[in-house]
Amino acid sequence: MSHGAEARRALEPVVAALNSIVLGKDRQVRLAVSCLLARGHLLIEDLPGVGKTTLAQALARVLGLSYQRIQFTSDLLPADVLGVSVYDREHGRFEFHKGPVFTQLLLADEVNRATPKAQSALLEAMEERQVTVDGQTHALPDPFFVVATQNPSYQLGTYPLPESQLDRFLMRIELGYPAAALERELLRGRDRRGLLAELKPQLPASALAQLQQYVAPVHVAEPLLDYVQALVEHSRASGHFDAGLSPRAAIALLRAAQAWALLHGRAGVLPEDVQAVVRAVAGHRLQRRAAVDGSADADLDELLLAAVAVP
Amino acid sequence: MSRLAPAFVRLLVTCGALGLALLPHVSHFPPWVSAAVAGAIAWRLAAEHRGWALPPRVVKLAVALAATLAILAGYRTFNGLDAGTALLAVMAALKLTETRLPRDHAVLVFIGYFLCLATLLYQESFGRLAYTLLVAWLLTAALARVHRPAEANTPVRPFHLAARTLLLGLPLAAVLFLFVPRIEGRFWAVPARAAAHTTGISDSMSPGDVAELSRSDDPAFRVWFEGALPAAEARYFRMLVLEEFDGRGWHRQSTFADTRAPEIVPRGPEFAYRIALEPTEREWLPGLDTVTTWPAELAARGRATQLVYFDRTILERRPVTARLSYSLRSVPAASVMPSSLPRDLRYRDLALPPGRAPRAVAYALALRAGNSADAALIERVLDLFRQAPFAYTLEPPTLGAEPVDEFLFGTREGFCEHYASAFAVLMRAAGIPARVVIGYQGGDFNSYGGYLLVRQSHAHAWNEVWLEGRGWVRVDPTAAVAPERVRNGSLSPSERAQAAAPWYEPDYGWIRKLGSALDAARTAWYEGIVSFNPERQARLLAALGLGSAGWAGLAIALGAGFALAALALAGWLAWELRPKRGDAVQGAWLAACARLAALGLARGQAEGPVDFGRRVARLKPVLAPRFGALVEAYVALRYLPGATARERAEFLALAREFIRSPEVRASSG
């Protein structure tokens, strides 16, 4: 069986289980799973109460990952995230007490409510996949997956993440309000937290690591590289954005597209796969230029995707 | 202050360039137009800086209507250069109030180009051209700035780009300049403006009234001699003959134009030369005394030169409002009408108003009694002028009712007009036919340009007397009083210093040299560029072997040349931008897409093959099976690993079949 087919067979139940909890958000669910496959971290940005936390918890349960949650507040300290060395009287030495970051799936809730100092402690751990305290390095578990949620930055009491740290997240997705019919179902149906508790892991413990191995070999044809490069070039030269996509962003775009293709059982990446992930991958990396050209309302799809021909 | 916002910088550069384009027009705008433009620029910059809202449409419309009516009220027309440029300026000011997008900037910049062009319609001088080029450069830089992303612009990059663009355009400009068919006259009817030029020469002369002579250093005309220059004492350029004396001043005989050819006997070497005359707003043309061959080229060009032979004045039918160039031949040592003076002329040139200048007349009659020979009598009068009480000055006292008597026996201070007037009166009273000639005497030789520059300050008046057997003889009484005036061709340095304002610097040699070089450059500009006329174009074409092409042939050749160049450029661009069809698979796919496009199912440029396949299936379900298979095969070949040669061949066959398939044919029918 090909990798694609194997991945699809393994992950379809995962996607189905997630969809049973988070209603009507198939696209976001698949993006989240792809993000996980590509070993990226996920940022969910939306208003409170649209199901950010529910999605993160469901992911942990369905994938059978160990799970920790940190509620970010303005008085959170780096030690509250990473852990702290405590003097052990009995043995006469310092003992490192691991913080909540030592888990497979970490939900960093409302990450933009904490001070930049606490934020950067988490974000550095995300990048390095290890924690160094008092000169001692402690490896984080594998897989290590951070789902951070943040409220839109125009809300009160937020410290917006700087662009360099936004870059640490492979994808940023928005959930949005559910459709009316689904919301009715939500109102009628059982409490989501109760459903969550009943959720069974859909994937054997070792399977996720195996599937992650399959992402990099997903075939990328020359015309597809042309396409990715054309997109990146357009983001730099079109003048719609303050700064274009970086090479790191281009790699992220390709990796995410590979994961998306794998999730859909393909052995190679199609232009459609790139298009499916480009908003999630590039949206938080591109700063729209102050609108001098009357394109204030045009969104990323219009400014980037529609402007670049599929080769 | 922190870095300025790019939008503000863009606006600043555009406004600056536009302002400079408007600057030469300010002198002929009504003050409110200049104020409106300045106000609009200031307001727009402030609005950008402070983030004020731009005015709503209703306000703009109302202001535009009011401004248009104001222009109409001021000029009574929109036609013509003055009203047109004023309207353009006001509309530029209004456009500024809604300028936000690159498109708006482009409109402003093009208004700026148009204003530059209008500047040159007013005046084609070298300085104007330099200024206009500078402004065009700034405008182009403004255009470059708005059409490039802000991060691609350093403060100087757009200026580099604009300079390079303009330089690249230079060869094209040269080709257009040389080969666009030229038509005599202005290239569109620019309505004549009010006469702005006034020169030192007019068709009457009243020495007693004028207390000051023109000291303008402005050029009057330039002369290119073939071969040697005539001696300094012989550089008399006649322009106009005054024969009618009314007791105070001298006037041109305008009642009849005598066109009988005068008898001219050359007695010396002939000089061939060309004169380039600055606009005078007058009809007459200067020529070196004595002109023997008339400017036939002017007549040939249809300018209808009218020649008044008996006083050898050369007249244009219309005033000279633009620079005029013509060739003449002259013999300084020539006898004019030596054998006889017709009776009507003799009568005219002896006439004095009865009872005027009684002391002068009495003095002349006394001289006549003592000298029977005309030549001796003339010498006596010149001797009188040479004696001490007579002085040459540029600031003589004004004279009363009998200026000739008062000058001869009272003040005894004056310049050429006083002496010429008094001399002519004395001669006529003594019975010698005499008249006053006005023109230019002298000139500065410009060694850089190889021409004689005659300035307004070289304007001069002298006399001609008719002597039996010798004909008309030139007598310059001023030369008797101030020989250096004639010898130096101009005032002596001390006189210059006296004539000039007190702050006038001593006459440094290098300043004069610099002035000469600048004048030579200016002249080269006029001679080489501005006066490139149809004849010279025809000569150039003949030299290139294109003489037979003619006006229409030239236009056709030029049009064809540009069409070919545009075609070549388009071909090159099409080749550069051609779709990169890597292989037969992509070619077959594009052919299938083109076939679908013909059915109204065009693939969007950003539409992936799978998405396109789904859309086709939705819109034309009949095509779904075949096209679905095609898409699947295409995607497998192009994007998925492990394609085999057999799959390629199958896909190509599939694509061919698809294009010819009955479903597709049916859809197009």
mmCIF file of C-alpha atoms in Angstrom, chain A residues 41-45 51-60 65-72 76 80-81 100-111 122 126 144-150 169 175 193 196:
data_model
loop_
_atom_site.group_PDB
_atom_site.id
_atom_site.type_symbol
_atom_site.label_atom_id
_atom_site.label_comp_id
_atom_site.label_asym_id
_atom_site.label_seq_id
_atom_site.Cartn_x
_atom_site.Cartn_y
_atom_site.Cartn_z
ATOM 1 C CA HIS A 41 2.653 24.370 15.410
ATOM 2 C CA LEU A 42 -0.825 25.730 15.050
ATOM 3 C CA LEU A 43 -2.203 29.133 15.933
ATOM 4 C CA ILE A 44 -5.954 29.482 16.152
ATOM 5 C CA GLU A 45 -7.132 33.020 16.104
ATOM 6 C CA GLY A 51 -14.504 26.256 19.832
ATOM 7 C CA LYS A 52 -10.765 26.857 19.805
ATOM 8 C CA THR A 53 -10.108 25.003 23.009
ATOM 9 C CA THR A 54 -12.489 22.231 22.089
ATOM 10 C CA LEU A 55 -10.623 21.606 18.838
ATOM 11 C CA ALA A 56 -7.274 21.468 20.642
ATOM 12 C CA GLN A 57 -8.523 19.068 23.277
ATOM 13 C CA ALA A 58 -10.217 16.882 20.693
ATOM 14 C CA LEU A 59 -6.971 16.682 18.716
ATOM 15 C CA ALA A 60 -5.093 15.454 21.772
ATOM 16 C CA LEU A 65 -1.359 12.286 22.816
ATOM 17 C CA SER A 66 -0.477 13.434 26.283
ATOM 18 C CA TYR A 67 -2.065 16.781 26.854
ATOM 19 C CA GLN A 68 -1.370 19.864 28.935
ATOM 20 C CA ARG A 69 -3.002 23.201 28.984
ATOM 21 C CA ILE A 70 -1.582 26.532 30.021
ATOM 22 C CA GLN A 71 -3.906 29.429 30.455
ATOM 23 C CA PHE A 72 -1.817 32.449 29.577
ATOM 24 C CA LEU A 76 2.419 34.197 33.903
ATOM 25 C CA ASP A 80 5.287 28.530 35.002
ATOM 26 C CA VAL A 81 5.707 27.235 31.451
ATOM 27 C CA PRO A 100 3.556 21.912 31.648
ATOM 28 C CA VAL A 101 5.487 22.326 28.404
ATOM 29 C CA PHE A 102 6.726 18.752 28.794
ATOM 30 C CA THR A 103 3.840 17.141 26.987
ATOM 31 C CA GLN A 104 3.013 15.950 23.491
ATOM 32 C CA LEU A 105 0.192 18.340 22.785
ATOM 33 C CA LEU A 106 0.286 21.650 24.553
ATOM 34 C CA LEU A 107 -2.664 23.974 24.453
ATOM 35 C CA ALA A 108 -1.437 27.504 25.037
ATOM 36 C CA ASP A 109 -4.701 29.259 25.624
ATOM 37 C CA GLU A 110 -4.988 32.946 24.884
ATOM 38 C CA VAL A 111 -1.277 33.211 24.271
ATOM 39 C CA LEU A 122 7.117 29.120 25.029
ATOM 40 C CA MET A 126 8.590 25.418 20.203
ATOM 41 C CA PHE A 144 5.652 17.932 20.361
ATOM 42 C CA PHE A 145 2.780 19.977 19.092
ATOM 43 C CA VAL A 146 1.650 23.364 20.302
ATOM 44 C CA VAL A 147 -1.811 24.604 19.632
ATOM 45 C CA ALA A 148 -1.954 28.245 20.667
ATOM 46 C CA THR A 149 -5.101 30.249 20.639
ATOM 47 C CA GLN A 150 -5.298 33.945 20.581
ATOM 48 C CA PHE A 169 3.630 28.831 13.779
ATOM 49 C CA LEU A 175 -12.724 29.109 13.048
ATOM 50 C CA ARG A 193 -17.125 18.536 26.947
ATOM 51 C CA LEU A 196 -14.927 14.982 24.393
#
